[in-house]
XYZ file of C-alpha atoms in Angstrom:
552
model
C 53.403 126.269 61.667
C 56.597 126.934 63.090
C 58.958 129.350 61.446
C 62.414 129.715 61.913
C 64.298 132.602 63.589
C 67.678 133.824 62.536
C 69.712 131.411 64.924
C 67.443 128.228 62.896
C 68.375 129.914 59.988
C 72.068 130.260 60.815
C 72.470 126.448 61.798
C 70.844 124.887 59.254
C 72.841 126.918 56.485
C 75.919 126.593 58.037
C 75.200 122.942 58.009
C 74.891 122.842 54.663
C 78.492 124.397 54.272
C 79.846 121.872 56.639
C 78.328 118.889 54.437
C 79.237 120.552 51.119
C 82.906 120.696 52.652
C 82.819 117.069 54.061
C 81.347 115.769 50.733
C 84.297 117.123 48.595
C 87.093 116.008 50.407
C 85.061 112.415 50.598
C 84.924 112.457 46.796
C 88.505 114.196 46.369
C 89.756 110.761 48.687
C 90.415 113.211 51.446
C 87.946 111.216 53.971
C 87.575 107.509 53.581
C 83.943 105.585 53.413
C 84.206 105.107 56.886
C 85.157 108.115 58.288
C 82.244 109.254 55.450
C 79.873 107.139 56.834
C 78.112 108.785 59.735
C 78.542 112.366 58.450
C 76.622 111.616 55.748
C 73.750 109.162 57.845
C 73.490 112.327 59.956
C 72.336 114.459 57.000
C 69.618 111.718 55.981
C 72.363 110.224 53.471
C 72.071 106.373 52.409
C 73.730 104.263 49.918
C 70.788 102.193 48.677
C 70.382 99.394 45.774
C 70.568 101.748 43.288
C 71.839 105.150 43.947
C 71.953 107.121 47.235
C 68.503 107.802 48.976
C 68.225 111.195 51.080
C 65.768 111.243 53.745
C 64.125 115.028 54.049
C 62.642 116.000 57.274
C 59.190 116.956 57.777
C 58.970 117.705 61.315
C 55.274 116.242 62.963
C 54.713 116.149 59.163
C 54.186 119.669 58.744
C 54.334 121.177 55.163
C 54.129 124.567 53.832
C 52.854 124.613 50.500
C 55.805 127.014 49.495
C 57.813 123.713 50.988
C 56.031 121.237 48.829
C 57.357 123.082 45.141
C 60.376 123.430 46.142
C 60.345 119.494 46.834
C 58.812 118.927 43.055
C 60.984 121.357 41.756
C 64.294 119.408 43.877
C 62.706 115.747 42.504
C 62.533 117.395 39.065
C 66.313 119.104 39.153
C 67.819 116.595 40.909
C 66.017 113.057 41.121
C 63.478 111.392 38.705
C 60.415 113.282 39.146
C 58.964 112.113 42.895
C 58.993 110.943 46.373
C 57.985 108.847 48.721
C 56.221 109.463 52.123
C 57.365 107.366 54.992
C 56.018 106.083 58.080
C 58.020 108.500 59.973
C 56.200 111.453 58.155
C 59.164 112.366 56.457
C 59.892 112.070 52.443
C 62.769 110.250 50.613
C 64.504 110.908 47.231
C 65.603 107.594 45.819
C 67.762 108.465 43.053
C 69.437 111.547 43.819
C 73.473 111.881 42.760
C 76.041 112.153 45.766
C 77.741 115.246 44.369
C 74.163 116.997 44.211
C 73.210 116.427 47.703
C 74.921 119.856 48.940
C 72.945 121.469 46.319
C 69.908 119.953 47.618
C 70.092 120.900 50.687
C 70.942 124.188 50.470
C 67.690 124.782 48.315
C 65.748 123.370 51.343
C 67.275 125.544 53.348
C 66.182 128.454 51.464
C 62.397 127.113 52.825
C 63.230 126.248 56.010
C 63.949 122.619 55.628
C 67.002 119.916 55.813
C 67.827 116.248 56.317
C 69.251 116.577 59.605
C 69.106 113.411 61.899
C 66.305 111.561 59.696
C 69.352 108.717 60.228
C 71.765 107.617 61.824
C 72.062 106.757 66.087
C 70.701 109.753 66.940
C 66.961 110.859 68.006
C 64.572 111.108 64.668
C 61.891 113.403 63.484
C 59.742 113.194 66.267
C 55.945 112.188 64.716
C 52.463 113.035 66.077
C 48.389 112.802 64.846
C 48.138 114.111 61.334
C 44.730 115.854 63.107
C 46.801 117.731 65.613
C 45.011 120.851 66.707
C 41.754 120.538 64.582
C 39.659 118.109 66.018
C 37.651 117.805 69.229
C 39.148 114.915 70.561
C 42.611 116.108 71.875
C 43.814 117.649 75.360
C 45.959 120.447 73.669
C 47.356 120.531 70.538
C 50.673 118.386 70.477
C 52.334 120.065 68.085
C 54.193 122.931 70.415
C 55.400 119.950 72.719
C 56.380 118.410 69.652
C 58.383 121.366 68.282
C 60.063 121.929 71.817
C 61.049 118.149 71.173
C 62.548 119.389 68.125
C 64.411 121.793 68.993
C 65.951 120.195 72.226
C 66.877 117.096 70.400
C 68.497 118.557 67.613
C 71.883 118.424 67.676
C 71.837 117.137 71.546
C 76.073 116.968 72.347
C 74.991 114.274 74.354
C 73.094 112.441 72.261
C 74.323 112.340 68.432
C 76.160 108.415 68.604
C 73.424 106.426 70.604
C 73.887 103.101 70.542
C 70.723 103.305 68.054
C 68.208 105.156 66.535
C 65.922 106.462 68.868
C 62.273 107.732 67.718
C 59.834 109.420 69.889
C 55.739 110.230 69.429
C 53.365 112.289 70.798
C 49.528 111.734 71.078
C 47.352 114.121 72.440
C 43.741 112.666 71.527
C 42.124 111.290 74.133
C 39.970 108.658 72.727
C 42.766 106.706 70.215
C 46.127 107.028 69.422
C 46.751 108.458 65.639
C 50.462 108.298 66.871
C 51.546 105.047 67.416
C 52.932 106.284 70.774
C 53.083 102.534 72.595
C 55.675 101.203 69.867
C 57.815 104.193 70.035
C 61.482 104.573 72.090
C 59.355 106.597 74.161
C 55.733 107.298 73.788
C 53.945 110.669 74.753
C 50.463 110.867 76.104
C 49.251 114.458 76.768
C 46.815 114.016 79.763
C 45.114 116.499 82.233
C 44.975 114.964 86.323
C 42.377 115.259 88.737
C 43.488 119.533 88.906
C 42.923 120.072 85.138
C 46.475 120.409 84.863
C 48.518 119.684 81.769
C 50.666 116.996 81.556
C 52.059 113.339 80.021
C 51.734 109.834 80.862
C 55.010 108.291 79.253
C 56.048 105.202 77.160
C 59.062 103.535 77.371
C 60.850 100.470 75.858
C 57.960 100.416 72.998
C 59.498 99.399 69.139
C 59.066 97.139 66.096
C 62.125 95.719 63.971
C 63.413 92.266 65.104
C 62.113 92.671 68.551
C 58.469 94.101 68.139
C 57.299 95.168 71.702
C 54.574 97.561 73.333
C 55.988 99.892 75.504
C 55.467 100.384 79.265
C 54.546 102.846 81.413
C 57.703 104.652 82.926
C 55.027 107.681 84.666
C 51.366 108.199 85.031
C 51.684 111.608 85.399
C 55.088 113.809 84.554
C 53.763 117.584 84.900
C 53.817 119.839 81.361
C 57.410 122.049 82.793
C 59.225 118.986 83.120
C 58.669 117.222 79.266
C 62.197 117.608 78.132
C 64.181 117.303 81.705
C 62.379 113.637 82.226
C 63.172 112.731 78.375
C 66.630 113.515 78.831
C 66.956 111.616 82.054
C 65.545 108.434 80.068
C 68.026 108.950 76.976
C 70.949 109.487 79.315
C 69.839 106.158 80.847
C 69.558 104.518 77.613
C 73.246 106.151 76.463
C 74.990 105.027 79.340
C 73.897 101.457 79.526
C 72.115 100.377 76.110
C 74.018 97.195 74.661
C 76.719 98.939 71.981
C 78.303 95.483 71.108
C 75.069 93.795 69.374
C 73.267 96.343 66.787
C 70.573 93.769 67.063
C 70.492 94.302 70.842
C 70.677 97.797 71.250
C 67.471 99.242 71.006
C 66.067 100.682 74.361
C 63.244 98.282 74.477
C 65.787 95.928 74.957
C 67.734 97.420 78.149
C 64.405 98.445 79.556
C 63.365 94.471 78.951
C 66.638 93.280 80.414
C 66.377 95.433 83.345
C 62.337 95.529 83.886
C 60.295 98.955 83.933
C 60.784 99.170 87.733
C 64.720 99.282 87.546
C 64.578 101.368 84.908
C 62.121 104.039 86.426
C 64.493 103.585 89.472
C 67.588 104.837 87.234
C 65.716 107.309 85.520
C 64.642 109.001 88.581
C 68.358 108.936 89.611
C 69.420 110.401 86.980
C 66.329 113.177 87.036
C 67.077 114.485 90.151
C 70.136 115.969 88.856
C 68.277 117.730 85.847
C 65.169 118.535 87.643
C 63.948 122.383 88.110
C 67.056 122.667 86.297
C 67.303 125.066 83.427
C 66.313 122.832 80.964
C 62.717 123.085 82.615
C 60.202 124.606 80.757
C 58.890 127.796 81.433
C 55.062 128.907 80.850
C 56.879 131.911 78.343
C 58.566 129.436 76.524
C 55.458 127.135 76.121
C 54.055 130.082 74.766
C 56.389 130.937 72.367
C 56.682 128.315 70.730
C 52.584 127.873 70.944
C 51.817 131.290 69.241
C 53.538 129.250 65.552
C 50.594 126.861 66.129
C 47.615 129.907 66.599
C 44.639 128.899 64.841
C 44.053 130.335 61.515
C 41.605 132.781 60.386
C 38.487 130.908 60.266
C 35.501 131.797 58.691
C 32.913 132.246 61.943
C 29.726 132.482 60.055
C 29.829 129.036 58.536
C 27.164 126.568 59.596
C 27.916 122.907 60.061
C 26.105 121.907 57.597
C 25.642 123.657 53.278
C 22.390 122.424 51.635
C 24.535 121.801 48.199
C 27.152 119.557 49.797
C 24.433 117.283 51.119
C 22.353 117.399 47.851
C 25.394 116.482 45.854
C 26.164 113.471 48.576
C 22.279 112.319 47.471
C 22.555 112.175 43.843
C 26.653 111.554 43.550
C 28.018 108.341 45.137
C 31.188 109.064 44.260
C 31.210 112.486 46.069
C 29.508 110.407 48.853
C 32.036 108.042 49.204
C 34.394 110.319 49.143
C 33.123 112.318 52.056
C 32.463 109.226 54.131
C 35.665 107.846 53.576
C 38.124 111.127 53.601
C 36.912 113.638 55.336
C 37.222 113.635 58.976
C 35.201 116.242 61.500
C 36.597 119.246 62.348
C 36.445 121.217 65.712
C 34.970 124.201 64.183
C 31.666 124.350 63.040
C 31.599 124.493 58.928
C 35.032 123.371 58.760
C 36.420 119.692 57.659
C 40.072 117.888 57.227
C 40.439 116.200 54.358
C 42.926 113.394 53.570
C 44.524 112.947 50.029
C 44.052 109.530 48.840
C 48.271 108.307 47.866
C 47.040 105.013 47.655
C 45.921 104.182 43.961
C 46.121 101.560 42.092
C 49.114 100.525 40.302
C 51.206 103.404 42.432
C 53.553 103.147 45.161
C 51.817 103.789 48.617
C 53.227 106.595 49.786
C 54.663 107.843 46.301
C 54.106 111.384 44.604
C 55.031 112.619 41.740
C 56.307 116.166 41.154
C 53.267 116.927 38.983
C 51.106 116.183 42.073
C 53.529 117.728 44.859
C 52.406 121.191 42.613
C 48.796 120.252 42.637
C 48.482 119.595 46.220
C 50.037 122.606 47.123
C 47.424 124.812 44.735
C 44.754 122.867 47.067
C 46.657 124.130 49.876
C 46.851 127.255 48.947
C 42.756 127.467 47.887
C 41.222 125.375 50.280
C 43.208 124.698 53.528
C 45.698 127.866 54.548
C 48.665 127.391 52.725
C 48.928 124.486 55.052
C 49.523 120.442 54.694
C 50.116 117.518 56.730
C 51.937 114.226 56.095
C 50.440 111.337 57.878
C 52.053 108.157 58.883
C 49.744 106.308 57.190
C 51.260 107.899 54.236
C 48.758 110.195 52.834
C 48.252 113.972 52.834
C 45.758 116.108 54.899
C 44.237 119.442 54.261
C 43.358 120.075 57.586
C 41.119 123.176 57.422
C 38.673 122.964 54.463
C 35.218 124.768 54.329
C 32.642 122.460 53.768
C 31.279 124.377 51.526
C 34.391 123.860 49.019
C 33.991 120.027 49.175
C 32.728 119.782 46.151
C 35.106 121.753 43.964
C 37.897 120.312 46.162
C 36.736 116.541 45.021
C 37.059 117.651 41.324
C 40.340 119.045 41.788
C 41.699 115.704 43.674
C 40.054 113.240 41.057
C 41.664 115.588 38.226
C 45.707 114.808 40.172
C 45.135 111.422 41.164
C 44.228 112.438 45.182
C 40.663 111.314 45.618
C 40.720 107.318 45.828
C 38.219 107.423 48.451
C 39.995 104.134 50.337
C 40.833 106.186 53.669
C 40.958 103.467 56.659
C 40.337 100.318 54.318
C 41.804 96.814 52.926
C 43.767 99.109 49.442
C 44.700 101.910 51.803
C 47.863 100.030 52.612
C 51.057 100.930 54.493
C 54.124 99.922 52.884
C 57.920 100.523 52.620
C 59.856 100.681 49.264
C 61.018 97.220 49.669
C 63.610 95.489 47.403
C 63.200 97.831 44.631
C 65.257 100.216 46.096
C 66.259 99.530 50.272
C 69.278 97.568 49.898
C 67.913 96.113 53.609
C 64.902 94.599 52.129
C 64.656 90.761 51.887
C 61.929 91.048 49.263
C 59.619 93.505 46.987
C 56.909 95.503 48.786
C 55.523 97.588 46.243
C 54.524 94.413 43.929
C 52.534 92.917 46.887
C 50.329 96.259 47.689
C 49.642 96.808 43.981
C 48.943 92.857 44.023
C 46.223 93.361 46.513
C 44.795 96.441 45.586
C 43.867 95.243 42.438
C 42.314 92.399 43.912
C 40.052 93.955 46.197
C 39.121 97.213 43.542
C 35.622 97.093 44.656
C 34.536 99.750 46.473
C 31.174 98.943 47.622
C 32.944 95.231 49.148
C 35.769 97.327 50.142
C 33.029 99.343 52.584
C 31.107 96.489 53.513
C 34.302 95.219 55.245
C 34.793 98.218 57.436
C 38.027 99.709 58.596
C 41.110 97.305 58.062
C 44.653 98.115 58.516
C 46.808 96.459 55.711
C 50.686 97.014 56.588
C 53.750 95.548 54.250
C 57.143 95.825 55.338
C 60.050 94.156 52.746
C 62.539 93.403 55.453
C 62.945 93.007 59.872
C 63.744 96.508 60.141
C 59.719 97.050 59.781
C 59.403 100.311 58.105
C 56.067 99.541 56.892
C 55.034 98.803 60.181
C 53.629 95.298 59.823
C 53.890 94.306 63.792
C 51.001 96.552 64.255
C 48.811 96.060 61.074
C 45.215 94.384 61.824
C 46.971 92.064 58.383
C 50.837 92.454 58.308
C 53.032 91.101 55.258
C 56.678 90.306 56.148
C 58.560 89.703 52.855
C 61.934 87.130 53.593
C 64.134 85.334 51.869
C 64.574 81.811 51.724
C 67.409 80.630 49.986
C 67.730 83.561 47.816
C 63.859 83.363 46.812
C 60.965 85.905 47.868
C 58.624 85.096 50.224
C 56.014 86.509 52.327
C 55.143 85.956 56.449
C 51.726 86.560 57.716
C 50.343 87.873 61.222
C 47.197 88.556 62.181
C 45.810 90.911 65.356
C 48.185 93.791 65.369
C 47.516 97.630 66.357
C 48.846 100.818 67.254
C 45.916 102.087 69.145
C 45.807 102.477 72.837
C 45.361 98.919 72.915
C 48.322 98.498 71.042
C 49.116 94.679 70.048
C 51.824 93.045 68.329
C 50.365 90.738 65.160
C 50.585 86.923 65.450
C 52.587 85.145 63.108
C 49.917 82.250 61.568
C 52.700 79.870 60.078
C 55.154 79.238 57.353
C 55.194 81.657 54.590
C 54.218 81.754 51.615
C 55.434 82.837 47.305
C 54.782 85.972 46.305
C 52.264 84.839 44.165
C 49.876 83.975 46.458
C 49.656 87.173 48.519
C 46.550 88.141 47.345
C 44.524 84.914 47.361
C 46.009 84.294 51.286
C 44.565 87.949 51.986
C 40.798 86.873 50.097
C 41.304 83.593 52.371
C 41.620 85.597 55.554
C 38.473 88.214 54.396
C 36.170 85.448 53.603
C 36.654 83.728 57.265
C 36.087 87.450 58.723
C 33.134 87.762 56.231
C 31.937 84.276 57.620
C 32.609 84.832 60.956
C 32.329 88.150 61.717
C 29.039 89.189 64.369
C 26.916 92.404 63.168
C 28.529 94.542 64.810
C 32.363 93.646 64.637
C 35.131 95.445 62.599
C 38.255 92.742 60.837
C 40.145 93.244 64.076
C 36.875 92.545 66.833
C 36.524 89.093 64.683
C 40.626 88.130 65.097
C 40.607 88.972 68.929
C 37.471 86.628 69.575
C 38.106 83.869 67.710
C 42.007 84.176 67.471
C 44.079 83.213 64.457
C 43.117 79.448 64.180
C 40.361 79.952 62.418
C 42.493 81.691 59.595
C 45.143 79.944 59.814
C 43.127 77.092 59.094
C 41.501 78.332 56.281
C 44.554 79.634 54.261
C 46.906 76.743 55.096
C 44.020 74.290 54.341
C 45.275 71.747 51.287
């Protein structure tokens, strides 16, 4: 993964110095809240329900495990004791005092980490496939493009008061998209043309919130030395004439809506031509560079695909079994396997970790997978480079911390932002609903007979849980000062991306989980031998199930 040099080093502790200096004279009265306001969004600062929330930056949801205890050890110090993963790959502190936040981020500093621009108008953690560089499926491996991102973003002059948040993703798998890319600000598909040559087909104008939309195509085919010239052409666009006057308005899916994709390409190339072959093109050395953070590690060679006791505990255990099937995914290299960390069980917070289990997944990191973790934006961990062979001891570590639900791609392994219990956005409680469902649908073997289903739960507009694009989504609003939940059916983030149809008026809290059996038993009903949840929606459409759960 990608370490920092002296200059990284430099900026990101001086940074620290400059917040610990702005924070003082805020609480001495020597800044007022407004003029406190965006220093402190710009260093992943919120005032939420309860106490201030800091957003940490995992960038492409890379973790060390040396990373990961100092996290438990800042959520023991500092907070109550855990975190929570986001959708964005990044994790959140939700109780953490204002006066300690310089301390905090000076200690993750001291591993190479910070909160920089995880809010704010500026351009966020940029996200990719929690698989990046270990299975068979990609181009390249996204993460140096990725980093390059990173680094060219970060603390952009230009670019720090946008007239919004602006997020951008990178896929590099050519058969799916583990990225989300087409409901991203801009959405990066790593391609090869007809030459073999490297290169990106690019999104624009993709986003969920109050708007939901799929983003266009803005170029087929923008060759690999031009990635960051062509982004900055499109944020320059978006800078200059994205709506400032209307918060609700001034996202760029909106300017590239009001203007069409063919007016916008048109100002986007105008704007290119000044920055092309300029000398923010990339070189091949500077590719390079940045590659050689992302070498592969030092795999073991001799290993065959396959070890004879793995596959006789998979016949006599069917818990290992499920396990396997459900959270291991195939690697690239023969005897190797990633395997994802189950934080999705019942009765806790999806996406939540304790400190306890920050410590244990980082042993496992350090015994099984390089030292090395991912964060995924389906909120879960990865160990991306396991030998096979370890599965089994692996398994009994994860059941003994709480890791080894073995719910990876089903109904209970649910998406799903804190919600009213701590975002001061949220219109209603997230957290209750998952743990509302999960605990209706605890059987495993039903669980697997329904296939892959994508469950997402977002408490508010602002969609941080990413319920446009669930196969299910849950909206929570409020009616008249009560909680209450919005259905849509038929969303996804793959390369078909889709935004979910609404099916009607919503409905209590309550009744979540019987509205989610309804819509299962019409799929069960329905559903053709071959189908997944989402096959059955797109044939018959939603009137089916809206018919059943709205029936009297």
């Amino acid at each position: 993964m990608y370490v920092y040099d002296d200059y990284d080093q430099q900026l990101v502790d001086e940074r620290v110095n400059q917040f610990r200096e702005q924070t003082n004279r805020y609480l001495a009265g020597g800044l007022k809240e407004e003029e406190f306001l965006p220093l402190r969004l710009q260093n992943g600062l919120y005032v939420q329900r309860h106490a201030p929330m800091l957003r940490i930056a995992i960038p492409y949801g890379m973790l060390s495990s040396t990373q990961l205890v100092k996290l438990a050890d800042i959520a023991d110090k500092y907070d109550r004791g855990y975190g929570h993963f986001s959708t964005r790959q990044n994790i959140q502190l939700n109780w953490p005092t204002l006066e300690s936040v310089p301390d905090i981020l000076a200690e993750l500093a001291s591993v190479q980490m910070h909160a920089i621009q995880t809010s704010g108008n500026c351009i966020r953690n940029t996200t990719t496939d929690q698989f990046a560089g270990v299975l068979a499926d990609e181009v390249v491996d996204p993460r140096p493009y990725c980093e390059l991102i990173r680094q060219w973003s970060t603390f952009h002059p230009e670019f720090a008061f946008l007239p919004r948040k602006f997020k951008i993703a990178v896929n590099s798998a050519t058969s799916t998209d583990r990225a989300a890319i087409q409901v991203h600000d801009i959405g990066v598909q790593i391609v090869r043309n007809a030459a073999n040559e490297v290169g990106y087909r690019v999104y624009v104008g993709g986003g969920l919130g109050r708007t939901p939309m799929v983003g266009q195509v803005i170029t087929e085919f923008l060759p690999e030395q031009h990635l960051l010239t062509y982004l900055e052409a499109i944020v320059r666009v978006y800078n200059q004439h994205g709506r400032r006057d209307n918060k609700y308005k001034a996202r760029i899916k909106i300017l590239v809506k009001a203007l069409g994709i063919e007016a916008f390409r048109a100002r986007v190339d105008a704007e290119w031509a000044h920055l092309k072959d300029g000398t923010g093109t990339l070189t091949q050395a500077e590719i390079d560079r940045v590659a050689k953070h992302f070498s592969a590690p030092d795999y073991d060679t001799t290993l065959s695909a396959n070890d004879a006791a793995v596959e006789e505990l998979k016949a006599s255990s069917k818990g290992f079994r499920n396990w396997v099937e459900r959270n291991t995914t195939a690697h690239k290299v023969p005897g190797y396997t990633a395997v994802t960390l189950s934080l999705k069980k019942t009765g806790i917070a999806p996406g939540d970790i304790y400190s306890k289990q920050m410590r244990a997944a980082a042993k496992l990191a350090d015994e099984f997978s390089f030292s090395e973790l991912r964060v995924s934006h389906f909120q879960n961990l990865i160990l991306a480079d396991v030998k096979i062979k370890d599965l089994p001891a692996l398994w009994e570590a994860a059941k003994a911390n709480g890791f080894a639900t073995p719910n990876i791609g089903t109904l209970t392994d649910i998406i799903c932002c804190p919600g009213g219990d701590f975002c001061s956005l949220a219109n209603a409680k997230s957290i209750p609903i998952a743990e509302q469902i999960q605990a209706r649908f605890e059987d495993l073997d039903y669980l697997y007979d329904l296939g892959d289903i994508e469950l997402n739960i977002s408490g508010c507009m602002n969609a941080c849980g990413h319920h446009h694009i669930g196969h299910i989504g849950i909206l929570g609003v409020d009616k008249k000062g009560e909680e209450f939940y919005q259905v849509s059916l038929g969303g996804s983030s793959n390369q078909n991306a889709a935004i979910g149809k609404i099916l009607g008026p919503s409905f209590k809290a309550d009744e979540m989980a019987d509205v989610v059996e309804k819509l299962i038993n019409v799929y069960v009903e329905k559903r053709t031998d071959e189908e997944l949840f989402t096959d059955t929606v797109a044939r018959l459409g939603i009137t089916p199930f809206k018919e059943r759960v709205y029936a009297a």
